[in-house]
Short mmCIF file of C-alpha atoms and ligand atoms in Angstrom, two decimals:
data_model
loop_
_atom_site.label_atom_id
_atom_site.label_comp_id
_atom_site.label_asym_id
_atom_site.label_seq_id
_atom_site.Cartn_x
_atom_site.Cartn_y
_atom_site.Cartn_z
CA UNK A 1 118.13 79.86 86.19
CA UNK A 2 115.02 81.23 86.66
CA UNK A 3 113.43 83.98 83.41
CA UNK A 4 113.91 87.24 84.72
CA UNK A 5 110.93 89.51 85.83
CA UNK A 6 110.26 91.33 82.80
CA UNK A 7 109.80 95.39 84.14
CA UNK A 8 108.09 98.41 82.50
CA UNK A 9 109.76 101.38 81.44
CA UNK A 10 107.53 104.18 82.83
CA UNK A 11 107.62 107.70 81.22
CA UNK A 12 110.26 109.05 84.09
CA UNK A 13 112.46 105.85 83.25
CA UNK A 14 111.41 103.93 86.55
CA UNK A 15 111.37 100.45 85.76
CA UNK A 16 108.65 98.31 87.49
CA UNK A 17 108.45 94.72 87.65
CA UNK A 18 105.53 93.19 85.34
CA UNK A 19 103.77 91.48 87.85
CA UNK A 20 103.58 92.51 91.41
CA UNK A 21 101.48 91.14 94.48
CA UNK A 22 98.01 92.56 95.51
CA UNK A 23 96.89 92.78 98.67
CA UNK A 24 92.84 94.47 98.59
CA UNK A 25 90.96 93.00 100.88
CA UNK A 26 93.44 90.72 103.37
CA UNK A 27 93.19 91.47 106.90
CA UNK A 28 96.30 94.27 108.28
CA UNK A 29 96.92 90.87 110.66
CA UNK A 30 97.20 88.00 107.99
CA UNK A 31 98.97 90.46 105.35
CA UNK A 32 102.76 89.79 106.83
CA UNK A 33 102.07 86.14 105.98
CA UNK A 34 100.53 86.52 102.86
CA UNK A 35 102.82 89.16 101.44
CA UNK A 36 106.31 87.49 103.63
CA UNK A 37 105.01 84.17 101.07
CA UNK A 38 104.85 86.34 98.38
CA UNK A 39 108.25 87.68 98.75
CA UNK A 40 109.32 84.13 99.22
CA UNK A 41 108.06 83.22 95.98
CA UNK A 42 109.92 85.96 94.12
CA UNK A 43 107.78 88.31 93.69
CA UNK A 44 109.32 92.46 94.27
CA UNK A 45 106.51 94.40 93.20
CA UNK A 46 103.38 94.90 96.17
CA UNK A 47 100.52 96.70 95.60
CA UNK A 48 98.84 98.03 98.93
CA UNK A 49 96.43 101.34 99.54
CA UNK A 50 96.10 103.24 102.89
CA UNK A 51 92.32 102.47 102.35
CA UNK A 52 93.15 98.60 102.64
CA UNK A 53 94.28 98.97 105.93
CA UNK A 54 96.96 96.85 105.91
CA UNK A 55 100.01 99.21 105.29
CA UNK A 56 101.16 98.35 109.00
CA UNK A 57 101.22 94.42 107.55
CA UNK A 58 102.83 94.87 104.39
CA UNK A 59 105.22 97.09 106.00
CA UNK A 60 106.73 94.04 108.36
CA UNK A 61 106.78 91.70 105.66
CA UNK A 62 108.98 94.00 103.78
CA UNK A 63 111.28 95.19 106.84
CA UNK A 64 111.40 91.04 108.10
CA UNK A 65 112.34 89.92 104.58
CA UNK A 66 115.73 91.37 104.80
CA UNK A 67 115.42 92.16 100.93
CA UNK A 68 117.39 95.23 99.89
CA UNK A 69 115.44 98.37 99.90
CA UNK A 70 116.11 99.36 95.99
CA UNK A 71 115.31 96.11 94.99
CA UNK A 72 111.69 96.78 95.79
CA UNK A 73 108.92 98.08 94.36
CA UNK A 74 106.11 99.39 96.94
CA UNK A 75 103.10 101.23 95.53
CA UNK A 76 100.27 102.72 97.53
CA UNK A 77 97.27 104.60 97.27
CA UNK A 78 95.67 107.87 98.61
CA UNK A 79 92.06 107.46 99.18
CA UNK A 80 89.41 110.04 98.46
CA UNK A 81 88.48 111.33 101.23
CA UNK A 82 92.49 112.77 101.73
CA UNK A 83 92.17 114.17 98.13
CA UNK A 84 93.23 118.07 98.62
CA UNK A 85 94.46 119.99 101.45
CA UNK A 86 94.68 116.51 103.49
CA UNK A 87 96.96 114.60 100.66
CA UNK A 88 100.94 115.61 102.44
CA UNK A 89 99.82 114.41 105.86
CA UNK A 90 98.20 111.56 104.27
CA UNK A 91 101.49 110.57 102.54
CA UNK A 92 103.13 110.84 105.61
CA UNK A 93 100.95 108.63 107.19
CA UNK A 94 100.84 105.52 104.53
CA UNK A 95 105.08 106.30 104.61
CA UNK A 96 104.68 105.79 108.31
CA UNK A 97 102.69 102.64 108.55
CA UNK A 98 104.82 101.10 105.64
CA UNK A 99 107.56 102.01 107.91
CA UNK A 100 109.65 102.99 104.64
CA UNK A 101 111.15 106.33 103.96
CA UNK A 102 110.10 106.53 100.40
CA UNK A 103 106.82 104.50 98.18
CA UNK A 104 108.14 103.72 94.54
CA UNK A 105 104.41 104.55 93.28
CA UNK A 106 101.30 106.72 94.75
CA UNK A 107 98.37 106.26 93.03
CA UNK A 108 95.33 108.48 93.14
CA UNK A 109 92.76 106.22 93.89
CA UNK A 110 90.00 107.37 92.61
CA UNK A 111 89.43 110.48 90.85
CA UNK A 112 86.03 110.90 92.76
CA UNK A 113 84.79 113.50 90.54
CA UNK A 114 81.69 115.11 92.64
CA UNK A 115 84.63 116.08 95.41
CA UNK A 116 86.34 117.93 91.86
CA UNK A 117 89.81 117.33 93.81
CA UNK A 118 92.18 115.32 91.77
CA UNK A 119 93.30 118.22 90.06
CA UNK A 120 94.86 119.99 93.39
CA UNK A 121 95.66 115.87 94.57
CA UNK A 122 98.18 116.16 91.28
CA UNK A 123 100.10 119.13 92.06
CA UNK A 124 100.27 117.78 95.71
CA UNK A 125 101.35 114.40 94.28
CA UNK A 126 104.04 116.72 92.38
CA UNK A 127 105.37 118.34 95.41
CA UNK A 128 105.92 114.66 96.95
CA UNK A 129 107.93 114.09 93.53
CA UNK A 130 109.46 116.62 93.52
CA UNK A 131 110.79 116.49 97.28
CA UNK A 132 112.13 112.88 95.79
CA UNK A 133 109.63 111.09 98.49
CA UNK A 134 108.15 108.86 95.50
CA UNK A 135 110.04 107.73 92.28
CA UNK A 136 106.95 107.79 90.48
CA UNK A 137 103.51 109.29 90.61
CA UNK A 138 100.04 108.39 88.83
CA UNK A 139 96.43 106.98 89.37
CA UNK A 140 94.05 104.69 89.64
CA UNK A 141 90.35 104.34 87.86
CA UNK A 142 90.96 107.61 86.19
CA UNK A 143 88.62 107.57 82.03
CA UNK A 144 90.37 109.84 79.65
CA UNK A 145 88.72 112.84 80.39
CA UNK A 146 90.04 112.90 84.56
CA UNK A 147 93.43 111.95 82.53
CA UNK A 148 92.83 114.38 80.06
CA UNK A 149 92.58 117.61 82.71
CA UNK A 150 95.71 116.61 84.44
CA UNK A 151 97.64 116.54 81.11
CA UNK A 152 96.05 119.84 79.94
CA UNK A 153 97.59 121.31 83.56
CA UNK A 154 100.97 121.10 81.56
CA UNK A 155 103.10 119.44 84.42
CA UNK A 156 103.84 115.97 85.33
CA UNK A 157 101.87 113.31 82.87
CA UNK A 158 100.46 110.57 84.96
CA UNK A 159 103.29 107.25 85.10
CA UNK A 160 100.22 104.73 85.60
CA UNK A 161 96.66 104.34 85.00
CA UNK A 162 95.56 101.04 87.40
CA UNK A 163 92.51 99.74 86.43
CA UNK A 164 90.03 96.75 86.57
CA UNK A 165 91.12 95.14 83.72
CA UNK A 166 90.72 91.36 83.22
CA UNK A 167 89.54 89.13 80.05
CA UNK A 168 85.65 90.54 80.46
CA UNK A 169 86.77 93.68 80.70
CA UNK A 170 89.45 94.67 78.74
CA UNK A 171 89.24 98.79 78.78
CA UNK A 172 90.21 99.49 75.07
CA UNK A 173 89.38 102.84 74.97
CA UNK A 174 91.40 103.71 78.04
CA UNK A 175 94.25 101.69 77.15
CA UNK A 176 94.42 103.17 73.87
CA UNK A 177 94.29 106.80 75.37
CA UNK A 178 96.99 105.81 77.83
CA UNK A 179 99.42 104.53 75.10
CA UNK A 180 98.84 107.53 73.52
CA UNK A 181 100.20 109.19 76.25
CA UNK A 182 103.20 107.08 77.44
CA UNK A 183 100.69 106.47 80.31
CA UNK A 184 101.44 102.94 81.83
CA UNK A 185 98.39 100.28 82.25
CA UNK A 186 98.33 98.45 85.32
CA UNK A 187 95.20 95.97 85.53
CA UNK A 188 93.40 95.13 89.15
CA UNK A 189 91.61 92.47 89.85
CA UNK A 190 92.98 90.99 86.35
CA UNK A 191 91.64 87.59 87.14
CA UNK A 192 88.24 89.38 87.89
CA UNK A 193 88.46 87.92 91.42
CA UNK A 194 88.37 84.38 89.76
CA UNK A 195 85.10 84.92 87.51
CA UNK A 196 86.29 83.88 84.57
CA UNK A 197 89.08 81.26 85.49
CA UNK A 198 86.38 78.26 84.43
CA UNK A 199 85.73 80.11 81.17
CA UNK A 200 85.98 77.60 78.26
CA UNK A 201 88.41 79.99 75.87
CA UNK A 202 90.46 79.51 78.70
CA UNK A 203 90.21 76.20 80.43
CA UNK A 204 91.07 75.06 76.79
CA UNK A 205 94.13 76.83 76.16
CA UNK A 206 95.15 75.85 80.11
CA UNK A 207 95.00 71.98 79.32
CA UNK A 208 96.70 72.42 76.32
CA UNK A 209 99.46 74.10 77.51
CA UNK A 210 99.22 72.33 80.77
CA UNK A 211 98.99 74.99 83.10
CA UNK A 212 96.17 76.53 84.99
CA UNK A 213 93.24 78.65 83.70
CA UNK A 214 94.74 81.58 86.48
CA UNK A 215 98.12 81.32 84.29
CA UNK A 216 96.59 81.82 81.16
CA UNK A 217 94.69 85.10 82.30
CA UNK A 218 98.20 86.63 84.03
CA UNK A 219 99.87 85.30 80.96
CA UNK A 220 97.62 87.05 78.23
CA UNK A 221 97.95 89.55 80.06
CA UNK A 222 101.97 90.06 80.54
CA UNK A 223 102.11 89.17 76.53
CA UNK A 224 100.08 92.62 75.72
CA UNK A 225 102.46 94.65 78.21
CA UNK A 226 100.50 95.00 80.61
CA UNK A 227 101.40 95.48 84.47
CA UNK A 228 99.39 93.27 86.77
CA UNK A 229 98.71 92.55 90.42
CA UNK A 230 97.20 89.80 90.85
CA UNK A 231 96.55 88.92 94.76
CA UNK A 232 96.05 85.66 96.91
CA UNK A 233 96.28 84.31 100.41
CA UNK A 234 96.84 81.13 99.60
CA UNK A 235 101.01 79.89 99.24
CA UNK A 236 99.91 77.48 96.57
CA UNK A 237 98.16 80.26 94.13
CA UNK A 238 100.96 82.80 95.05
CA UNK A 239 103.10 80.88 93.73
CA UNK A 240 101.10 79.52 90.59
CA UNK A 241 100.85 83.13 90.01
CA UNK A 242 104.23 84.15 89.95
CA UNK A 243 105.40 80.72 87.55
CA UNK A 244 103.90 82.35 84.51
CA UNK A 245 107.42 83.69 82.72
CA UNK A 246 108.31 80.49 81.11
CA UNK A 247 105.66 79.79 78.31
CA UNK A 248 103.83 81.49 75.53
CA UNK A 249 100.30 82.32 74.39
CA UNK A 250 99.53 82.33 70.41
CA UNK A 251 98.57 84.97 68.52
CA UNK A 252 95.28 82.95 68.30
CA UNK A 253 94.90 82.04 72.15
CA UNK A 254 95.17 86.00 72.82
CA UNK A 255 92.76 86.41 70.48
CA UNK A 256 90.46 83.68 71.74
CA UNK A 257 90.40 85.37 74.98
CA UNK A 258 90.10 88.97 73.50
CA UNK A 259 86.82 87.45 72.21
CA UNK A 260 85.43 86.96 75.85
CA UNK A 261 85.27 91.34 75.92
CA UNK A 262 81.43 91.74 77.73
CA UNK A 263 81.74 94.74 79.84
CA UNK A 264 81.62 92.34 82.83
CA UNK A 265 82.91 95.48 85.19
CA UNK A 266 82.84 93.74 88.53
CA UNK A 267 83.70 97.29 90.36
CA UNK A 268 82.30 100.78 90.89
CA UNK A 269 81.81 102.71 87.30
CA UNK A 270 84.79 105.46 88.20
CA UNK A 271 82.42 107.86 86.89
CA UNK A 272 80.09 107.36 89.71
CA UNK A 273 82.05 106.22 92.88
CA UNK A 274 82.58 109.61 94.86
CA UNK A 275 82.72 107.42 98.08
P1 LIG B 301 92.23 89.18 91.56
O1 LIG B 301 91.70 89.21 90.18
O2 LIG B 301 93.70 89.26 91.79
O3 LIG B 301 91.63 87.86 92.24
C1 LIG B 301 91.83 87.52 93.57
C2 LIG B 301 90.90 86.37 93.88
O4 LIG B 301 91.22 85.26 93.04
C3 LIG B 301 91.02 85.88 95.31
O5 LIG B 301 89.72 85.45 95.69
C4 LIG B 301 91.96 84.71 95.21
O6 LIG B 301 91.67 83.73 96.21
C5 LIG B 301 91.63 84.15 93.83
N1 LIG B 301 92.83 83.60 93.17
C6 LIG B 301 94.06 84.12 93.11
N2 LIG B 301 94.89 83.33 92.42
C7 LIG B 301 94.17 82.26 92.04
C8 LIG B 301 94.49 81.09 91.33
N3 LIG B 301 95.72 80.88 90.88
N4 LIG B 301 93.51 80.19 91.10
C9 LIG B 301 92.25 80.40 91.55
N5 LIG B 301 91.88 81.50 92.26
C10 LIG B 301 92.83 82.41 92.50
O7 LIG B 301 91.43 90.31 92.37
P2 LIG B 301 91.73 91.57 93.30
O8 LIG B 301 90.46 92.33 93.30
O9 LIG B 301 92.32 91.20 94.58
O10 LIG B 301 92.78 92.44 92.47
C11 LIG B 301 94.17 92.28 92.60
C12 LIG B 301 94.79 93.51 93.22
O11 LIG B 301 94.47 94.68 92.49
C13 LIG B 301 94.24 93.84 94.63
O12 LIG B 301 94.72 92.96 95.62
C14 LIG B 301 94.69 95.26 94.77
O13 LIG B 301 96.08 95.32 95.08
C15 LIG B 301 94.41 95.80 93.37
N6 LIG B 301 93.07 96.43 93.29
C16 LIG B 301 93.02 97.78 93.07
C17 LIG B 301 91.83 98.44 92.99
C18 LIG B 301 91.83 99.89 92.72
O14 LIG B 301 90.76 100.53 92.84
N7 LIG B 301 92.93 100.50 92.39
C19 LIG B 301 90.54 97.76 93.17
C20 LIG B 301 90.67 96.32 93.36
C21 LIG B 301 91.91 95.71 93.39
P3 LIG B 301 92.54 83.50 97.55
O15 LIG B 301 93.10 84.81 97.99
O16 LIG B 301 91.51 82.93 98.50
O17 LIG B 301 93.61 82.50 97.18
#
């Protein structure tokens, strides 16, 4: 028997599955392979964004897999330029392309804060709740004061916060905020595109523990409960990447790889991207 997918409880009671399937940056045409391999390897949890482009791909992966709708988990993302008055025909449009009739997550993308949107996004984002069209509604890239506005609106609090988050950038401060406020973590790019798989902290605790430097990173970070997304074309590494739920980190590996904290953002600051 496989060990189950560990999930996390998010502040509505929505349980999502640990570690999900990225797709940034495929292709719309290759993503029914990559994410139809990914499926294949076990994985329930995809992370797409209309801004990707490849809702139309994920979308026939999911409908050819034959896997039961509720056993599922499909997040996507609204991108800036839809923040406001364009966000409900936006929605409708990802829902289209996915060819679903409900997402399980919709992230805010970014909170672009020159366009001062995300505020009138949220209550948009409620509506879609509300209407029961998503099972769970947050954002993405958001710092604790964009978090903090939306809370002091008084409604819905934020399910997740997705962020880069990966072993040179671990995001204390926001984390901390989050868990504060039941907010959920969910790291992207947590291998940090591969820039720190040949990392020595990490190569070392990989031989020991014979596995690869990739399932050390996912591992440290499923063992600090976080949510991650980790994303890859290739059958092998989808599958590397999903075999991470049957061995344990020590207290003193995480700690080894806490220790490789630099700041090494390899993404827009979200303070400045108003793209
Ligand atoms: P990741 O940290 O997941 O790294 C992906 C890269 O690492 C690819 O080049 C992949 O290569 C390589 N890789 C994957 N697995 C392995 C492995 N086992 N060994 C060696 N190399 C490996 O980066 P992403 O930026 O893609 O982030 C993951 C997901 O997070 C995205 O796909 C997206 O869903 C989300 N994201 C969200 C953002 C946001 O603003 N909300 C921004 C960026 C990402 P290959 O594919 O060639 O195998």
């Amino acid at each position: 028997m496989p060990n189950p997918m560990p999930t996390i409880t998010l502040n509505n009671g929505v349980q999502l599955p640990q570690l999900g399937f990225g797709v940034f940056q495929v292709p719309d045409d290759e993503t029914t392979a990559a994410v139809s391999a990914a499926l294949g390897a076990g994985y329930r949890s995809i992370d797409t964004a209309a801004v990707y482009g490849n809702e139309r791909g994920t979308g026939r992966a999911i409908a050819e897999s034959g896997i039961a709708r509720d056993e599922l988990f499909v997040t996507t993302k609204l991108w800036n330029s839809e923040q406001g008055d364009p966000t409900p025909a936006a929605f409708d449009a990802s829902l289209e392309k996915l060819g679903l009739d409900y997402v399980d997550l919709y992230l805010i993308h970014w909170p672009s804060p020159a366009r001062d949107l995300y505020l009138k996004t949220w209550e948009a984002f409620e509506k879609l709740y509300a209407d029961g069209r998503v099972r769970a509604i947050g954002v993405s890239n958001f710092l604790p004061e964009h978090l903090q506005r939306i809370i002091d609106l008084g409604g819905t609090v934020p399910a997740v916060n997705q962020i880069e988050l990966h072993p040179a950038l671990q995001q204390r401060t926001i984390t901390e905020f989050a868990g504060a406020h039941g907010i959920a973590i969910e790291a992207w790019s947590p291998l940090a595109q591969g820039a720190v798989l040949s990392e020595p902290a990490i190569t070392t605790i990989a031989a020991r523990v014979g596995r690869t430097a990739a399932q050390v990173v996912l591992r440290w970070h499923l063992q600090q409960g976080r949510i991650v997304i980790p994303k890859s074309v290739t059958p092998s590494r989808i599958a590397e990447n999903f075999d991470v739920l049957d061995f344990t980190l020590t207290d003193a590996d995480l700690a080894g790889i806490d220790a490789l904290e630099r700041d090494g953002r390899t993404g827009p600051h979200p303070a400045e991207f108003n793209r």
